[in-house]
């Protein structure tokens, strides 16, 4: 190993961090020791200070750089995750390249892992020895500046996606809004009334849908899906498949004659939650945006048998065009917002609740459709026979949520939703309503007051998780009813509650293809398959992948106000990036030496961020700096050692090790040859 | 020829001898060999676990060690025996400490248990090893028109062993369909018969039995089929007590599923241990298999 | 590190297959008690027993008839959203209360269980008639007579054993038990 010829001038700063570090490590002793013992390694000044991250602390560094001509700086304090940037900026301000700074952690990795003061002080010295050894070999680096394409991709046209799109579009930037279903609107379009205001869901949603659908800055692509995503922040290339509707959009007026005349009825399992029918050519609901229909090829008589074509015959503008091809679009965007929403937990899994086996057990979505005046029963609350109005209704909380057998988490919306159901049932039928809950979770604004309203309306609240719903009647008065078996935990009585109808407040789950979608966009999923945010408290809409954001229920169960807020938040983040015009990328990236690279492509396969390309014409690997996260996997994989990770070169790492070992040898903690 | 180590359990000697007889006859006819375990002891039922866990495991482990010597899997016709032995195997395999203690005790009988035994319930043999299709092919007198209520009871499916359906299993119904009978939609099929509560908390158990009988009657069952001697005794032998206690007049025949399978296979009443019932068989069933 | 062990910890130690203190995770949802077929006969429901244990109310728990009414049907266990093995808890409470000789008066369960265990020690196999004295005298006259009548009928139908069965290697068996519990401890 070559020894550095010119001695660098290194300043070392040991932070007390109040008593966090100083309570265990003898910081002043460490500082004095450093000045004496690491002088031959280039340390010209060593100080200790109460709070290095404060402006006074940073000024110490800046002053020493100016007055003593320091060329390298080491700070021994907390984790670089917290303050590496702070000190790098201080160096920058004083004229030292930020990558000539090294931070060593004597808090989380020293003071906070032991109570032995002597050991802690020794370790601090070894850590500083290591940092000093390393910093001498560090090189100045410049951050990469990447231009930002101002187009934005929003995936998912539910309320979160719509909100995000409108915010961005209104600011003057262009949005591609991609939605899998034939219309935007998402789950919110299925609901009847929303809590706690009891606003009609469609009434508050459709104006936004219309705005989004007609906005000059929004290119709405429904019945479409993203197939591939390549690139990095500011520079994504996205391939979108616009599926064939078999309808010529420029000719279609949305008059509806085609679906009126279509003879083929299909059970609508998506929008009507299986409660109603649609035709083979259809729009999912009357206020659909766009209102061009779509032909369901799997159920269309023409595609199945080659006959019919009634829609084509009757269309006044000739807009029906069978055998259209899917369109593949490739667009360039700078940022992506994922707002793909949730799926409802499949209540059939809880066999003791009888959903799917006992006729009059309904799920929450089924009930929403029933209560919706544009729904399959025109808003009447009736049993499965379509006629009988129930006299007693039971609403069951926590179906598939808060249960280790299914999902351990709480689905956030079901308590409020159940209260809403109780109100709607009472209002429309005058029935007796029972609600079975474990806890009543009504945290947000006016939610608790909504609960009070339901208490006043005379809903019977039973605190107990429903054990079983069955049709095994045996007592007089139970004939023909469903028996809900539960313990009323507040009075300690086991109850048999006969009801005509049971509504299951099923939990929220991630979309069934969430994992595949996450992989496509280069982000991760949690154990429950929700998309993972960058920080659960302070950064809920960003992900670990720069330029990809999440909003709404796909990040975790939440209600409409929170989805809207997250949609707007993600939009704001995107707009701030676009506003900067270009963005700084961390400079500690890998670089391939083309001379020694043999083109084996092992690095391409091993890169977890797909940041390495294989250049066919040169037969060499190439690292796309903006995608590289500096993890070092490729460096380890590369057999001819052609890849170097800037700021983590072999030289620097070995110097760090030797720096530590030298100190440990002096404490006779190890033998060094 | 499928072969198993057969653990009859204490009640199959006398109280449920008809279960034993019909089990042996039907398995023989279907090509399954049941070799009774040599010098088996009581599995401890639920009661041993009330006193001492280690002792209870040791009791079961002795039987399992004897079975391990034969190299065969164990089949138990009684649900409690089955549950005890199944979980003894599971716990001893997972907990080395426990296994050490138990094997230390087993040394006194020159036995050692290494965990290489699988335990099955007799009904699993019919449902899986033989299977409904093969069963159907061997039937000579399908029980047409006979409505059979499948009474699973508790300890065949619970506690859950893997991720099987513990609320609405169908394997018993499949057997009933295979023998040509009509399985009754019996909503209380997974509910408890009371077990040993028939002794220690009589009224509670009688109420549970009453509900089960009522449900069978409400669903027009000709007969209740059971797969456990405890369930059969509670439902049948104590039916008279239920009537006296609650003023009902139940007269529901309760038979072992092996007896019903045996009838469909054309075996005689005598061979199937029929004739020791407290509640007379339904005439429609009586007609089948009369010598 | 505490020197005294809480009642909750004592009970958790008796739960063989569980780790730590699973009772602490009970959210008092009531599924167990809603499911239990015998809950109506218990003075405290299974959920209430767990709450009492978590509160350390040893006396109340041991004086309760709850676990003696448990039929060991495991229905609560398969449904518990916190995956607590409630049936095992009931077994553990039975063991604890017999060990401490502290249980509600007038219960048949404890004496019956002890008689059953002694019966198995005697011959290695069950012999129902010998159990009768342990419970039949707790019955009222009507029940007593009904039981006699039932037993007679069973005998006539050949369903009741007249002589106790014994296993062959009884001596080994007894020594085997002796390695677990000193015989004196059970007599």
PDB file of C-alpha atoms in Angstrom, chain B residues 38-39 41 58-59 62 66 69 102 104-111, chain C residues 120-124 167-180 183:
ATOM      1  CA  UNK B  38     -48.714 -54.943  21.895  1.00  0.00           C
ATOM      2  CA  UNK B  39     -49.483 -54.212  25.562  1.00  0.00           C
ATOM      3  CA  UNK B  41     -51.740 -48.544  27.944  1.00  0.00           C
ATOM      4  CA  UNK B  58     -45.053 -40.270  29.181  1.00  0.00           C
ATOM      5  CA  UNK B  59     -48.213 -42.352  29.009  1.00  0.00           C
ATOM      6  CA  UNK B  62     -44.966 -45.433  25.849  1.00  0.00           C
ATOM      7  CA  UNK B  66     -44.073 -49.524  21.142  1.00  0.00           C
ATOM      8  CA  UNK B  69     -40.645 -50.636  17.024  1.00  0.00           C
ATOM      9  CA  UNK B 102     -39.809 -38.872  28.896  1.00  0.00           C
ATOM     10  CA  UNK B 104     -35.601 -41.476  30.877  1.00  0.00           C
ATOM     11  CA  UNK B 105     -38.871 -42.795  32.230  1.00  0.00           C
ATOM     12  CA  UNK B 106     -39.439 -45.099  29.246  1.00  0.00           C
ATOM     13  CA  UNK B 107     -36.142 -46.841  29.995  1.00  0.00           C
ATOM     14  CA  UNK B 108     -37.902 -48.712  32.796  1.00  0.00           C
ATOM     15  CA  UNK B 109     -39.904 -50.556  30.168  1.00  0.00           C
ATOM     16  CA  UNK B 110     -36.928 -50.876  27.806  1.00  0.00           C
ATOM     17  CA  UNK B 111     -38.458 -48.418  25.430  1.00  0.00           C
TER      18      UNK B 111
ATOM     19  CA  UNK C 120     -54.552 -45.890  35.516  1.00  0.00           C
ATOM     20  CA  UNK C 121     -51.647 -46.349  37.909  1.00  0.00           C
ATOM     21  CA  UNK C 122     -53.302 -49.462  39.204  1.00  0.00           C
ATOM     22  CA  UNK C 123     -53.646 -51.313  35.921  1.00  0.00           C
ATOM     23  CA  UNK C 124     -52.476 -49.191  33.043  1.00  0.00           C
ATOM     24  CA  UNK C 167     -51.392 -54.368  30.935  1.00  0.00           C
ATOM     25  CA  UNK C 168     -48.831 -57.145  30.939  1.00  0.00           C
ATOM     26  CA  UNK C 169     -45.753 -55.223  31.935  1.00  0.00           C
ATOM     27  CA  UNK C 170     -47.431 -53.509  34.855  1.00  0.00           C
ATOM     28  CA  UNK C 171     -44.361 -53.514  37.097  1.00  0.00           C
ATOM     29  CA  UNK C 172     -42.263 -51.763  34.450  1.00  0.00           C
ATOM     30  CA  UNK C 173     -45.122 -49.360  33.926  1.00  0.00           C
ATOM     31  CA  UNK C 174     -45.259 -48.467  37.609  1.00  0.00           C
ATOM     32  CA  UNK C 175     -41.527 -47.939  37.780  1.00  0.00           C
ATOM     33  CA  UNK C 176     -41.763 -45.815  34.658  1.00  0.00           C
ATOM     34  CA  UNK C 177     -44.304 -43.555  36.358  1.00  0.00           C
ATOM     35  CA  UNK C 178     -42.111 -43.548  39.438  1.00  0.00           C
ATOM     36  CA  UNK C 179     -39.362 -41.935  37.427  1.00  0.00           C
ATOM     37  CA  UNK C 180     -41.655 -39.001  36.763  1.00  0.00           C
ATOM     38  CA  UNK C 183     -45.288 -42.840  43.930  1.00  0.00           C
TER      39      UNK C 183
END
